[in-house]
PDB file of C-alpha atoms in Angstrom:
ATOM      1  CA  MET U  23       0.000   0.000   0.000  1.00  0.00           C
ATOM      2  CA  ALA U  24       2.796   2.382   0.914  1.00  0.00           C
ATOM      3  CA  SER U  25       4.575   1.655  -2.371  1.00  0.00           C
ATOM      4  CA  LEU U  26       1.384   2.431  -4.331  1.00  0.00           C
ATOM      5  CA  PHE U  27       1.012   5.728  -2.481  1.00  0.00           C
ATOM      6  CA  LEU U  28       4.651   6.583  -3.190  1.00  0.00           C
ATOM      7  CA  LEU U  29       4.143   5.739  -6.866  1.00  0.00           C
ATOM      8  CA  PHE U  30       1.085   7.989  -6.920  1.00  0.00           C
ATOM      9  CA  LEU U  31       3.092  10.858  -5.425  1.00  0.00           C
ATOM     10  CA  LEU U  32       5.720  10.414  -8.119  1.00  0.00           C
ATOM     11  CA  VAL U  33       3.389   9.931 -11.094  1.00  0.00           C
ATOM     12  CA  VAL U  34       0.911  12.764 -10.458  1.00  0.00           C
ATOM     13  CA  PRO U  35       3.456  15.640 -10.421  1.00  0.00           C
ATOM     14  CA  PHE U  36       5.179  14.137 -13.476  1.00  0.00           C
ATOM     15  CA  ALA U  37       1.871  13.876 -15.345  1.00  0.00           C
ATOM     16  CA  ALA U  38       0.976  17.448 -14.348  1.00  0.00           C
ATOM     17  CA  LEU U  39       4.354  18.657 -15.602  1.00  0.00           C
ATOM     18  CA  LEU U  40       3.889  16.857 -18.916  1.00  0.00           C
ATOM     19  CA  LEU U  41       0.436  18.405 -19.291  1.00  0.00           C
ATOM     20  CA  LEU U  42       1.814  21.874 -18.543  1.00  0.00           C
ATOM     21  CA  LEU U  43       4.569  21.410 -21.128  1.00  0.00           C
ATOM     22  CA  LEU U  44       2.036  20.225 -23.711  1.00  0.00           C
ATOM     23  CA  LEU U  45      -0.255  23.177 -23.010  1.00  0.00           C
ATOM     24  CA  ALA U  46       2.647  25.636 -23.183  1.00  0.00           C
ATOM     25  CA  ALA U  47       3.339  24.311 -26.689  1.00  0.00           C
ATOM     26  CA  VAL U  48      -0.230  24.326 -28.024  1.00  0.00           C
ATOM     27  CA  VAL U  49      -2.069  27.323 -26.524  1.00  0.00           C
ATOM     28  CA  ARG U  50      -2.793  30.017 -29.087  1.00  0.00           C
ATOM     29  CA  PRO U  51      -2.652  32.895 -29.812  1.00  0.00           C
ATOM     30  CA  ARG U  52       0.750  33.774 -28.330  1.00  0.00           C
ATOM     31  CA  ARG U  53       0.939  36.027 -25.274  1.00  0.00           C
ATOM     32  CA  VAL U  54       0.876  39.749 -26.040  1.00  0.00           C
ATOM     33  CA  ARG U  55       0.970  43.122 -24.277  1.00  0.00           C
ATOM     34  CA  ILE U  56      -1.255  45.853 -25.713  1.00  0.00           C
ATOM     35  CA  PRO U  57      -0.045  49.326 -24.719  1.00  0.00           C
ATOM     36  CA  ILE U  58      -2.636  51.962 -23.810  1.00  0.00           C
ATOM     37  CA  LYS U  59      -0.536  55.084 -23.173  1.00  0.00           C
ATOM     38  CA  GLY U  60      -0.577  57.514 -26.077  1.00  0.00           C
ATOM     39  CA  ARG U  61      -2.972  55.374 -28.110  1.00  0.00           C
ATOM     40  CA  HIS U  62      -6.519  55.993 -29.309  1.00  0.00           C
ATOM     41  CA  VAL U  63      -9.126  54.144 -27.237  1.00  0.00           C
ATOM     42  CA  LEU U  64     -12.741  54.407 -28.432  1.00  0.00           C
ATOM     43  CA  ILE U  65     -15.478  53.234 -26.075  1.00  0.00           C
ATOM     44  CA  THR U  66     -19.155  52.934 -26.976  1.00  0.00           C
ATOM     45  CA  GLY U  67     -21.789  53.336 -24.299  1.00  0.00           C
ATOM     46  CA  GLY U  68     -19.188  55.703 -22.877  1.00  0.00           C
ATOM     47  CA  SER U  69     -21.525  58.260 -21.332  1.00  0.00           C
ATOM     48  CA  SER U  70     -22.310  56.224 -18.200  1.00  0.00           C
ATOM     49  CA  GLY U  71     -21.744  53.018 -16.258  1.00  0.00           C
ATOM     50  CA  ILE U  72     -18.988  50.620 -17.297  1.00  0.00           C
ATOM     51  CA  GLY U  73     -18.174  52.635 -20.428  1.00  0.00           C
ATOM     52  CA  LEU U  74     -17.576  55.856 -18.508  1.00  0.00           C
ATOM     53  CA  ALA U  75     -15.517  54.007 -15.887  1.00  0.00           C
ATOM     54  CA  LEU U  76     -13.399  52.456 -18.656  1.00  0.00           C
ATOM     55  CA  ALA U  77     -12.917  55.862 -20.274  1.00  0.00           C
ATOM     56  CA  ARG U  78     -11.705  57.367 -16.992  1.00  0.00           C
ATOM     57  CA  ARG U  79      -9.256  54.515 -16.433  1.00  0.00           C
ATOM     58  CA  ALA U  80      -7.907  54.642 -19.979  1.00  0.00           C
ATOM     59  CA  ALA U  81      -7.477  58.416 -19.729  1.00  0.00           C
ATOM     60  CA  THR U  82      -5.669  58.014 -16.399  1.00  0.00           C
ATOM     61  CA  GLU U  83      -3.233  55.653 -18.124  1.00  0.00           C
ATOM     62  CA  GLY U  84      -2.451  58.242 -20.786  1.00  0.00           C
ATOM     63  CA  ALA U  85      -4.740  57.117 -23.619  1.00  0.00           C
ATOM     64  CA  ARG U  86      -6.387  59.450 -26.102  1.00  0.00           C
ATOM     65  CA  VAL U  87     -10.025  58.653 -25.371  1.00  0.00           C
ATOM     66  CA  SER U  88     -13.149  58.927 -27.528  1.00  0.00           C
ATOM     67  CA  ILE U  89     -16.589  58.037 -26.190  1.00  0.00           C
ATOM     68  CA  LEU U  90     -19.618  57.262 -28.336  1.00  0.00           C
ATOM     69  CA  ALA U  91     -23.270  57.193 -27.275  1.00  0.00           C
ATOM     70  CA  ARG U  92     -26.676  58.344 -28.510  1.00  0.00           C
ATOM     71  CA  ASN U  93     -27.381  61.284 -26.192  1.00  0.00           C
ATOM     72  CA  PRO U  94     -25.261  64.430 -26.877  1.00  0.00           C
ATOM     73  CA  ALA U  95     -26.121  66.031 -23.529  1.00  0.00           C
ATOM     74  CA  ARG U  96     -25.041  62.979 -21.545  1.00  0.00           C
ATOM     75  CA  LEU U  97     -21.876  62.744 -23.625  1.00  0.00           C
ATOM     76  CA  GLU U  98     -20.981  66.319 -22.662  1.00  0.00           C
ATOM     77  CA  GLU U  99     -21.599  65.487 -18.982  1.00  0.00           C
ATOM     78  CA  ALA U 100     -19.368  62.426 -19.329  1.00  0.00           C
ATOM     79  CA  ARG U 101     -16.627  64.497 -20.972  1.00  0.00           C
ATOM     80  CA  ASP U 102     -16.757  66.935 -18.036  1.00  0.00           C
ATOM     81  CA  THR U 103     -16.535  64.005 -15.605  1.00  0.00           C
ATOM     82  CA  ILE U 104     -13.486  62.567 -17.383  1.00  0.00           C
ATOM     83  CA  ARG U 105     -11.811  65.978 -17.551  1.00  0.00           C
ATOM     84  CA  LEU U 106     -12.359  66.628 -13.827  1.00  0.00           C
ATOM     85  CA  ALA U 107     -11.097  63.151 -12.869  1.00  0.00           C
ATOM     86  CA  THR U 108      -8.090  62.931 -15.181  1.00  0.00           C
ATOM     87  CA  GLY U 109      -7.396  66.273 -16.840  1.00  0.00           C
ATOM     88  CA  VAL U 110      -7.909  64.601 -20.239  1.00  0.00           C
ATOM     89  CA  ASP U 111     -10.325  66.138 -22.736  1.00  0.00           C
ATOM     90  CA  ALA U 112     -12.094  63.152 -24.307  1.00  0.00           C
ATOM     91  CA  ALA U 113     -13.604  63.361 -27.791  1.00  0.00           C
ATOM     92  CA  VAL U 114     -17.365  62.794 -27.895  1.00  0.00           C
ATOM     93  CA  LEU U 115     -19.276  61.165 -30.758  1.00  0.00           C
ATOM     94  CA  ALA U 116     -23.069  61.096 -30.910  1.00  0.00           C
ATOM     95  CA  ALA U 117     -24.401  58.162 -32.938  1.00  0.00           C
ATOM     96  CA  ASP U 118     -26.904  55.321 -32.717  1.00  0.00           C
ATOM     97  CA  VAL U 119     -25.032  52.029 -33.151  1.00  0.00           C
ATOM     98  CA  ARG U 120     -28.085  50.588 -34.925  1.00  0.00           C
ATOM     99  CA  ASP U 121     -27.394  52.934 -37.840  1.00  0.00           C
ATOM    100  CA  PRO U 122     -24.343  51.726 -39.830  1.00  0.00           C
ATOM    101  CA  THR U 123     -24.117  55.002 -41.772  1.00  0.00           C
ATOM    102  CA  ALA U 124     -24.050  57.090 -38.584  1.00  0.00           C
ATOM    103  CA  VAL U 125     -21.475  54.728 -37.055  1.00  0.00           C
ATOM    104  CA  ALA U 126     -19.216  54.918 -40.134  1.00  0.00           C
ATOM    105  CA  ARG U 127     -19.450  58.723 -40.087  1.00  0.00           C
ATOM    106  CA  ALA U 128     -18.569  58.861 -36.372  1.00  0.00           C
ATOM    107  CA  LEU U 129     -15.600  56.501 -36.782  1.00  0.00           C
ATOM    108  CA  GLU U 130     -14.296  58.549 -39.710  1.00  0.00           C
ATOM    109  CA  GLU U 131     -14.526  61.673 -37.559  1.00  0.00           C
ATOM    110  CA  ALA U 132     -12.744  59.934 -34.676  1.00  0.00           C
ATOM    111  CA  GLY U 133      -9.800  58.790 -36.803  1.00  0.00           C
ATOM    112  CA  PRO U 134      -7.928  55.458 -36.620  1.00  0.00           C
ATOM    113  CA  VAL U 135      -8.596  53.477 -33.439  1.00  0.00           C
ATOM    114  CA  ASP U 136      -6.038  51.346 -31.581  1.00  0.00           C
ATOM    115  CA  VAL U 137      -8.400  49.888 -28.975  1.00  0.00           C
ATOM    116  CA  LEU U 138     -12.118  49.562 -29.761  1.00  0.00           C
ATOM    117  CA  VAL U 139     -14.404  48.704 -26.843  1.00  0.00           C
ATOM    118  CA  CYS U 140     -17.947  47.753 -27.934  1.00  0.00           C
ATOM    119  CA  ASN U 141     -19.679  48.378 -24.634  1.00  0.00           C
ATOM    120  CA  GLN U 142     -23.138  49.494 -25.791  1.00  0.00           C
ATOM    121  CA  GLY U 143     -25.966  47.426 -24.395  1.00  0.00           C
ATOM    122  CA  VAL U 144     -29.668  47.382 -23.560  1.00  0.00           C
ATOM    123  CA  PHE U 145     -31.544  44.893 -21.398  1.00  0.00           C
ATOM    124  CA  VAL U 146     -35.300  44.378 -21.099  1.00  0.00           C
ATOM    125  CA  PRO U 147     -36.031  41.150 -19.147  1.00  0.00           C
ATOM    126  CA  GLN U 148     -39.291  39.343 -19.875  1.00  0.00           C
ATOM    127  CA  GLU U 149     -40.570  35.936 -20.922  1.00  0.00           C
ATOM    128  CA  LEU U 150     -40.397  35.574 -24.701  1.00  0.00           C
ATOM    129  CA  GLU U 151     -44.106  34.680 -25.029  1.00  0.00           C
ATOM    130  CA  THR U 152     -45.199  38.022 -23.586  1.00  0.00           C
ATOM    131  CA  GLN U 153     -42.363  40.240 -24.810  1.00  0.00           C
ATOM    132  CA  GLU U 154     -43.009  42.473 -27.798  1.00  0.00           C
ATOM    133  CA  LEU U 155     -40.912  41.603 -30.834  1.00  0.00           C
ATOM    134  CA  GLU U 156     -39.910  45.256 -31.084  1.00  0.00           C
ATOM    135  CA  GLU U 157     -38.128  44.902 -27.732  1.00  0.00           C
ATOM    136  CA  VAL U 158     -36.441  41.695 -28.892  1.00  0.00           C
ATOM    137  CA  ARG U 159     -35.326  43.396 -32.101  1.00  0.00           C
ATOM    138  CA  PHE U 160     -34.100  46.449 -30.156  1.00  0.00           C
ATOM    139  CA  MET U 161     -31.812  44.308 -27.960  1.00  0.00           C
ATOM    140  CA  VAL U 162     -30.421  42.304 -30.888  1.00  0.00           C
ATOM    141  CA  GLU U 163     -29.826  45.426 -32.991  1.00  0.00           C
ATOM    142  CA  VAL U 164     -28.035  47.335 -30.207  1.00  0.00           C
ATOM    143  CA  ASN U 165     -26.146  44.513 -28.474  1.00  0.00           C
ATOM    144  CA  LEU U 166     -25.191  42.379 -31.475  1.00  0.00           C
ATOM    145  CA  MET U 167     -25.698  44.245 -34.756  1.00  0.00           C
ATOM    146  CA  GLY U 168     -24.300  47.429 -33.215  1.00  0.00           C
ATOM    147  CA  SER U 169     -21.024  45.593 -32.605  1.00  0.00           C
ATOM    148  CA  PHE U 170     -20.925  44.441 -36.238  1.00  0.00           C
ATOM    149  CA  HIS U 171     -21.459  48.026 -37.399  1.00  0.00           C
ATOM    150  CA  LEU U 172     -18.681  49.343 -35.156  1.00  0.00           C
ATOM    151  CA  ILE U 173     -16.130  46.682 -36.089  1.00  0.00           C
ATOM    152  CA  LYS U 174     -16.875  46.976 -39.822  1.00  0.00           C
ATOM    153  CA  ALA U 175     -16.384  50.736 -39.638  1.00  0.00           C
ATOM    154  CA  ALA U 176     -13.214  50.634 -37.521  1.00  0.00           C
ATOM    155  CA  LEU U 177     -11.377  47.641 -38.994  1.00  0.00           C
ATOM    156  CA  PRO U 178      -9.768  49.016 -42.201  1.00  0.00           C
ATOM    157  CA  ALA U 179      -8.100  51.974 -40.430  1.00  0.00           C
ATOM    158  CA  MET U 180      -7.259  49.794 -37.429  1.00  0.00           C
ATOM    159  CA  LYS U 181      -5.416  47.296 -39.653  1.00  0.00           C
ATOM    160  CA  ALA U 182      -3.518  50.085 -41.411  1.00  0.00           C
ATOM    161  CA  ARG U 183      -2.599  51.666 -38.085  1.00  0.00           C
ATOM    162  CA  ALA U 184      -1.314  48.365 -36.672  1.00  0.00           C
ATOM    163  CA  ARG U 185       0.864  47.869 -39.773  1.00  0.00           C
ATOM    164  CA  GLU U 186       2.150  51.435 -39.592  1.00  0.00           C
ATOM    165  CA  THR U 187       3.023  51.428 -35.877  1.00  0.00           C
ATOM    166  CA  GLY U 188       3.955  47.759 -35.482  1.00  0.00           C
ATOM    167  CA  LEU U 189       1.952  47.766 -32.240  1.00  0.00           C
ATOM    168  CA  PRO U 190      -0.840  45.312 -31.395  1.00  0.00           C
ATOM    169  CA  ALA U 191      -4.428  46.582 -31.489  1.00  0.00           C
ATOM    170  CA  SER U 192      -7.510  45.348 -29.633  1.00  0.00           C
ATOM    171  CA  ILE U 193     -11.222  44.849 -30.188  1.00  0.00           C
ATOM    172  CA  ALA U 194     -13.092  44.223 -26.923  1.00  0.00           C
ATOM    173  CA  LEU U 195     -16.727  43.146 -26.767  1.00  0.00           C
ATOM    174  CA  VAL U 196     -18.650  43.612 -23.519  1.00  0.00           C
ATOM    175  CA  SER U 197     -20.995  40.655 -23.127  1.00  0.00           C
ATOM    176  CA  SER U 198     -22.573  39.521 -19.852  1.00  0.00           C
ATOM    177  CA  GLN U 199     -22.704  36.466 -17.633  1.00  0.00           C
ATOM    178  CA  ALA U 200     -26.099  36.022 -19.334  1.00  0.00           C
ATOM    179  CA  GLY U 201     -23.994  35.491 -22.468  1.00  0.00           C
ATOM    180  CA  GLN U 202     -22.480  32.411 -20.808  1.00  0.00           C
ATOM    181  CA  VAL U 203     -25.587  30.795 -19.376  1.00  0.00           C
ATOM    182  CA  GLY U 204     -29.248  31.254 -20.281  1.00  0.00           C
ATOM    183  CA  VAL U 205     -31.607  32.254 -17.471  1.00  0.00           C
ATOM    184  CA  TYR U 206     -35.396  32.429 -17.219  1.00  0.00           C
ATOM    185  CA  GLY U 207     -36.654  35.788 -18.480  1.00  0.00           C
ATOM    186  CA  TYR U 208     -33.442  36.567 -20.368  1.00  0.00           C
ATOM    187  CA  THR U 209     -34.326  34.809 -23.637  1.00  0.00           C
ATOM    188  CA  ALA U 210     -33.830  37.751 -25.996  1.00  0.00           C
ATOM    189  CA  TYR U 211     -31.019  39.354 -24.004  1.00  0.00           C
ATOM    190  CA  SER U 212     -29.064  36.113 -23.684  1.00  0.00           C
ATOM    191  CA  ALA U 213     -29.439  35.465 -27.413  1.00  0.00           C
ATOM    192  CA  SER U 214     -27.982  38.898 -28.206  1.00  0.00           C
ATOM    193  CA  LYS U 215     -25.068  38.373 -25.806  1.00  0.00           C
ATOM    194  CA  PHE U 216     -24.349  34.736 -26.743  1.00  0.00           C
ATOM    195  CA  GLY U 217     -24.033  35.969 -30.329  1.00  0.00           C
ATOM    196  CA  LEU U 218     -21.072  38.137 -29.318  1.00  0.00           C
ATOM    197  CA  ARG U 219     -19.103  35.012 -28.452  1.00  0.00           C
ATOM    198  CA  GLY U 220     -19.441  33.535 -31.909  1.00  0.00           C
ATOM    199  CA  LEU U 221     -18.537  36.918 -33.379  1.00  0.00           C
ATOM    200  CA  ALA U 222     -15.457  37.195 -31.154  1.00  0.00           C
ATOM    201  CA  GLU U 223     -14.156  33.655 -31.725  1.00  0.00           C
ATOM    202  CA  ALA U 224     -14.458  33.824 -35.528  1.00  0.00           C
ATOM    203  CA  LEU U 225     -13.199  37.411 -35.700  1.00  0.00           C
ATOM    204  CA  GLN U 226     -10.044  36.526 -33.766  1.00  0.00           C
ATOM    205  CA  HIS U 227      -9.155  34.018 -36.493  1.00  0.00           C
ATOM    206  CA  GLU U 228      -9.719  36.669 -39.162  1.00  0.00           C
ATOM    207  CA  VAL U 229      -7.649  39.485 -37.598  1.00  0.00           C
ATOM    208  CA  ILE U 230      -4.816  37.695 -35.760  1.00  0.00           C
ATOM    209  CA  ALA U 231      -2.541  38.038 -38.815  1.00  0.00           C
ATOM    210  CA  ASP U 232      -3.099  41.811 -38.621  1.00  0.00           C
ATOM    211  CA  ASN U 233      -1.873  41.891 -34.990  1.00  0.00           C
ATOM    212  CA  ILE U 234      -5.380  42.651 -33.714  1.00  0.00           C
ATOM    213  CA  HIS U 235      -6.462  40.839 -30.567  1.00  0.00           C
ATOM    214  CA  VAL U 236     -10.047  40.193 -29.506  1.00  0.00           C
ATOM    215  CA  SER U 237     -11.326  40.181 -25.928  1.00  0.00           C
ATOM    216  CA  LEU U 238     -14.733  39.153 -24.604  1.00  0.00           C
ATOM    217  CA  ILE U 239     -15.729  40.677 -21.256  1.00  0.00           C
ATOM    218  CA  PHE U 240     -18.359  39.008 -19.048  1.00  0.00           C
ATOM    219  CA  PRO U 241     -19.572  41.366 -16.289  1.00  0.00           C
ATOM    220  CA  PRO U 242     -22.103  40.200 -13.706  1.00  0.00           C
ATOM    221  CA  ASP U 243     -24.974  42.433 -12.565  1.00  0.00           C
ATOM    222  CA  THR U 244     -23.385  45.883 -12.383  1.00  0.00           C
ATOM    223  CA  GLU U 245     -24.684  49.023 -10.678  1.00  0.00           C
ATOM    224  CA  THR U 246     -25.257  51.031 -13.851  1.00  0.00           C
ATOM    225  CA  PRO U 247     -28.017  53.634 -14.428  1.00  0.00           C
ATOM    226  CA  GLY U 248     -30.246  50.991 -16.042  1.00  0.00           C
ATOM    227  CA  PHE U 249     -29.705  48.370 -13.328  1.00  0.00           C
ATOM    228  CA  ALA U 250     -32.531  49.504 -11.001  1.00  0.00           C
ATOM    229  CA  GLU U 251     -34.994  49.759 -13.887  1.00  0.00           C
ATOM    230  CA  GLU U 252     -34.020  46.301 -15.140  1.00  0.00           C
ATOM    231  CA  HIS U 253     -34.659  44.865 -11.670  1.00  0.00           C
ATOM    232  CA  LYS U 254     -38.173  46.317 -11.685  1.00  0.00           C
ATOM    233  CA  ARG U 255     -38.928  44.549 -14.979  1.00  0.00           C
ATOM    234  CA  ARG U 256     -37.559  41.158 -13.961  1.00  0.00           C
ATOM    235  CA  PRO U 257     -40.156  38.367 -13.764  1.00  0.00           C
ATOM    236  CA  GLU U 258     -40.583  36.848 -10.301  1.00  0.00           C
ATOM    237  CA  LEU U 259     -38.886  33.602 -11.352  1.00  0.00           C
ATOM    238  CA  THR U 260     -35.902  35.535 -12.678  1.00  0.00           C
ATOM    239  CA  HIS U 261     -35.470  37.156  -9.281  1.00  0.00           C
ATOM    240  CA  MET U 262     -35.619  33.727  -7.638  1.00  0.00           C
ATOM    241  CA  ILE U 263     -33.034  32.185  -9.984  1.00  0.00           C
ATOM    242  CA  ALA U 264     -30.672  35.072 -10.723  1.00  0.00           C
ATOM    243  CA  GLY U 265     -31.106  37.094  -7.554  1.00  0.00           C
ATOM    244  CA  SER U 266     -28.032  35.493  -5.950  1.00  0.00           C
ATOM    245  CA  SER U 267     -25.683  36.869  -8.631  1.00  0.00           C
ATOM    246  CA  GLY U 268     -23.474  39.451  -6.934  1.00  0.00           C
ATOM    247  CA  GLY U 269     -23.499  43.016  -8.285  1.00  0.00           C
ATOM    248  CA  MET U 270     -20.325  44.978  -8.966  1.00  0.00           C
ATOM    249  CA  LYS U 271     -19.361  48.641  -9.140  1.00  0.00           C
ATOM    250  CA  PRO U 272     -18.637  49.930 -12.675  1.00  0.00           C
ATOM    251  CA  ASP U 273     -15.114  50.948 -11.597  1.00  0.00           C
ATOM    252  CA  ASP U 274     -14.355  47.405 -10.444  1.00  0.00           C
ATOM    253  CA  VAL U 275     -15.586  45.940 -13.734  1.00  0.00           C
ATOM    254  CA  ALA U 276     -13.568  48.536 -15.670  1.00  0.00           C
ATOM    255  CA  GLU U 277     -10.407  47.648 -13.734  1.00  0.00           C
ATOM    256  CA  LYS U 278     -10.748  43.944 -14.579  1.00  0.00           C
ATOM    257  CA  ALA U 279     -11.718  44.676 -18.176  1.00  0.00           C
ATOM    258  CA  LEU U 280      -8.823  47.040 -18.925  1.00  0.00           C
ATOM    259  CA  LYS U 281      -6.312  44.686 -17.330  1.00  0.00           C
ATOM    260  CA  GLY U 282      -7.594  41.849 -19.529  1.00  0.00           C
ATOM    261  CA  ILE U 283      -7.581  43.997 -22.671  1.00  0.00           C
ATOM    262  CA  LYS U 284      -3.956  45.030 -22.088  1.00  0.00           C
ATOM    263  CA  SER U 285      -2.895  41.383 -21.773  1.00  0.00           C
ATOM    264  CA  GLY U 286      -4.894  40.330 -24.849  1.00  0.00           C
ATOM    265  CA  THR U 287      -6.959  37.910 -22.767  1.00  0.00           C
ATOM    266  CA  PHE U 288      -9.799  36.422 -24.813  1.00  0.00           C
ATOM    267  CA  ILE U 289     -12.256  35.617 -22.010  1.00  0.00           C
ATOM    268  CA  ILE U 290     -12.267  38.247 -19.234  1.00  0.00           C
ATOM    269  CA  PRO U 291     -14.332  37.323 -16.159  1.00  0.00           C
ATOM    270  CA  CYS U 292     -14.946  40.033 -13.572  1.00  0.00           C
ATOM    271  CA  ASN U 293     -15.571  38.144 -10.310  1.00  0.00           C
ATOM    272  CA  PHE U 294     -15.203  34.684  -8.759  1.00  0.00           C
ATOM    273  CA  GLU U 295     -18.536  33.506 -10.154  1.00  0.00           C
ATOM    274  CA  GLY U 296     -17.368  34.696 -13.568  1.00  0.00           C
ATOM    275  CA  ILE U 297     -14.127  32.718 -13.289  1.00  0.00           C
ATOM    276  CA  MET U 298     -16.145  29.576 -12.543  1.00  0.00           C
ATOM    277  CA  LEU U 299     -18.435  30.255 -15.521  1.00  0.00           C
ATOM    278  CA  SER U 300     -15.422  30.851 -17.760  1.00  0.00           C
ATOM    279  CA  ILE U 301     -13.929  27.480 -16.822  1.00  0.00           C
ATOM    280  CA  ALA U 302     -17.293  25.758 -17.298  1.00  0.00           C
ATOM    281  CA  THR U 303     -17.851  27.318 -20.740  1.00  0.00           C
ATOM    282  CA  ALA U 304     -14.257  27.453 -22.074  1.00  0.00           C
ATOM    283  CA  GLY U 305     -15.043  25.037 -24.907  1.00  0.00           C
ATOM    284  CA  LEU U 306     -13.018  25.801 -28.056  1.00  0.00           C
ATOM    285  CA  SER U 307     -12.259  29.422 -27.171  1.00  0.00           C
ATOM    286  CA  PRO U 308      -8.727  30.804 -27.717  1.00  0.00           C
ATOM    287  CA  GLN U 309      -6.414  30.717 -24.695  1.00  0.00           C
ATOM    288  CA  ARG U 310      -3.046  32.485 -24.369  1.00  0.00           C
ATOM    289  CA  SER U 311      -2.133  31.331 -20.856  1.00  0.00           C
ATOM    290  CA  TYR U 312      -1.001  27.726 -20.415  1.00  0.00           C
ATOM    291  CA  LEU U 313      -1.613  28.051 -16.664  1.00  0.00           C
ATOM    292  CA  THR U 314      -5.232  29.088 -17.212  1.00  0.00           C
ATOM    293  CA  ALA U 315      -5.562  26.305 -19.793  1.00  0.00           C
ATOM    294  CA  PHE U 316      -4.241  23.870 -17.155  1.00  0.00           C
ATOM    295  CA  VAL U 317      -6.986  24.954 -14.736  1.00  0.00           C
ATOM    296  CA  GLU U 318      -9.601  24.677 -17.510  1.00  0.00           C
ATOM    297  CA  VAL U 319      -8.513  21.154 -18.435  1.00  0.00           C
ATOM    298  CA  LEU U 320      -8.442  19.907 -14.840  1.00  0.00           C
ATOM    299  CA  GLY U 321     -11.563  21.790 -13.771  1.00  0.00           C
ATOM    300  CA  ALA U 322     -13.817  20.947 -16.716  1.00  0.00           C
ATOM    301  CA  GLY U 323     -15.297  17.755 -15.238  1.00  0.00           C
ATOM    302  CA  PHE U 324     -15.935  19.247 -11.816  1.00  0.00           C
ATOM    303  CA  MET U 325     -17.465  22.398 -13.309  1.00  0.00           C
ATOM    304  CA  ARG U 326     -19.787  20.266 -15.449  1.00  0.00           C
ATOM    305  CA  LEU U 327     -20.971  18.492 -12.297  1.00  0.00           C
ATOM    306  CA  LEU U 328     -21.432  21.813 -10.513  1.00  0.00           C
ATOM    307  CA  GLY U 329     -23.320  23.180 -13.512  1.00  0.00           C
ATOM    308  CA  LEU U 330     -25.693  20.213 -13.449  1.00  0.00           C
ATOM    309  CA  CYS U 331     -26.341  20.892  -9.755  1.00  0.00           C
ATOM    310  CA  PHE U 332     -27.207  24.516 -10.579  1.00  0.00           C
ATOM    311  CA  GLN U 333     -29.557  23.393 -13.344  1.00  0.00           C
ATOM    312  CA  TRP U 334     -31.196  20.907 -10.948  1.00  0.00           C
ATOM    313  CA  ASN U 335     -31.800  23.762  -8.506  1.00  0.00           C
ATOM    314  CA  TRP U 336     -33.165  26.103 -11.185  1.00  0.00           C
ATOM    315  CA  PHE U 337     -35.541  23.539 -12.671  1.00  0.00           C
ATOM    316  CA  ASN U 338     -36.764  22.617  -9.174  1.00  0.00           C
ATOM    317  CA  THR U 339     -37.401  26.306  -8.478  1.00  0.00           C
ATOM    318  CA  ILE U 340     -39.387  26.644 -11.723  1.00  0.00           C
ATOM    319  CA  GLU U 341     -41.382  23.461 -11.016  1.00  0.00           C
ATOM    320  CA  LYS U 342     -42.276  24.567  -7.479  1.00  0.00           C
ATOM    321  CA  TRP U 343     -43.237  28.068  -8.648  1.00  0.00           C
ATOM    322  CA  HIS U 344     -45.606  26.688 -11.295  1.00  0.00           C
ATOM    323  CA  ALA U 345     -47.074  24.185  -8.842  1.00  0.00           C
ATOM    324  CA  LYS U 346     -47.700  26.964  -6.312  1.00  0.00           C
ATOM    325  CA  LYS U 347     -49.245  29.154  -9.008  1.00  0.00           C
ATOM    326  CA  SER U 348     -51.587  26.388 -10.227  1.00  0.00           C
ATOM    327  CA  ASN U 349     -52.790  25.721  -6.660  1.00  0.00           C
ATOM    328  CA  LYS U 350     -53.919  29.314  -6.124  1.00  0.00           C
TER     329      LYS U 350
END
């Protein structure tokens, strides 16, 4: 028995070392550092919440910042906020991301972008059966199609700029933890955010040769201006299932997001729950870090078991809620 235990102690570290060496050889893309200082960072949804917090942080680190949103008055307020906090005078661009012509015009006015952060987003929770299709279309057009419009408009000049400077560029897409797992009442919203993952994974293949690196950010519930209103609209079952998800301050999300963007990280979680979700949903996503890949490989089975336990709890909650409702 003792000899078997000794053999186990010898074999396990050796196997772990072999796995680490294998992962170090196969993880792609290669590690990269994306400088922010002195470079043009354009952030959509930049007049409030996570976008404004990201703009302040980027400005603090010496970036030339542009913020894009629909409301000119709120953009001016955001510019004043950034100037007071950092001394940097951010450029403001008023455009609706649903309008590709307006987006192209705004990006032309802004000039070549080194770091594009597609942070725009709208969220109207409701069961699909009772939700108006106009609301569904609104979320898909802003959250998903808006990102297509922005990337299409920015990409030619971004590629030329990367070639000219020899420096890596970045496209970051702000998704949501609802873009990693579907939840009751989030049918349309989750669809719009899940779509960003497919966009990001395929786009990274298309632009890696141009030294452009894609990041996908997954914030949890965040205390943004629309957060309280969203909570009011949540169905009762959504509150019961998703109510345990911890909220974050926009500044905390921005700190995690900018750190991930600068390291070229593909999947950027923002809290412990997000790290667990990222391991559980890693799938075929790109991975630069062999250490993170090691955790994903070893943790995949356990996270699948944990995920099944969560689903068991959610389906039980739904079953009990419907049973209670039918007995009234």
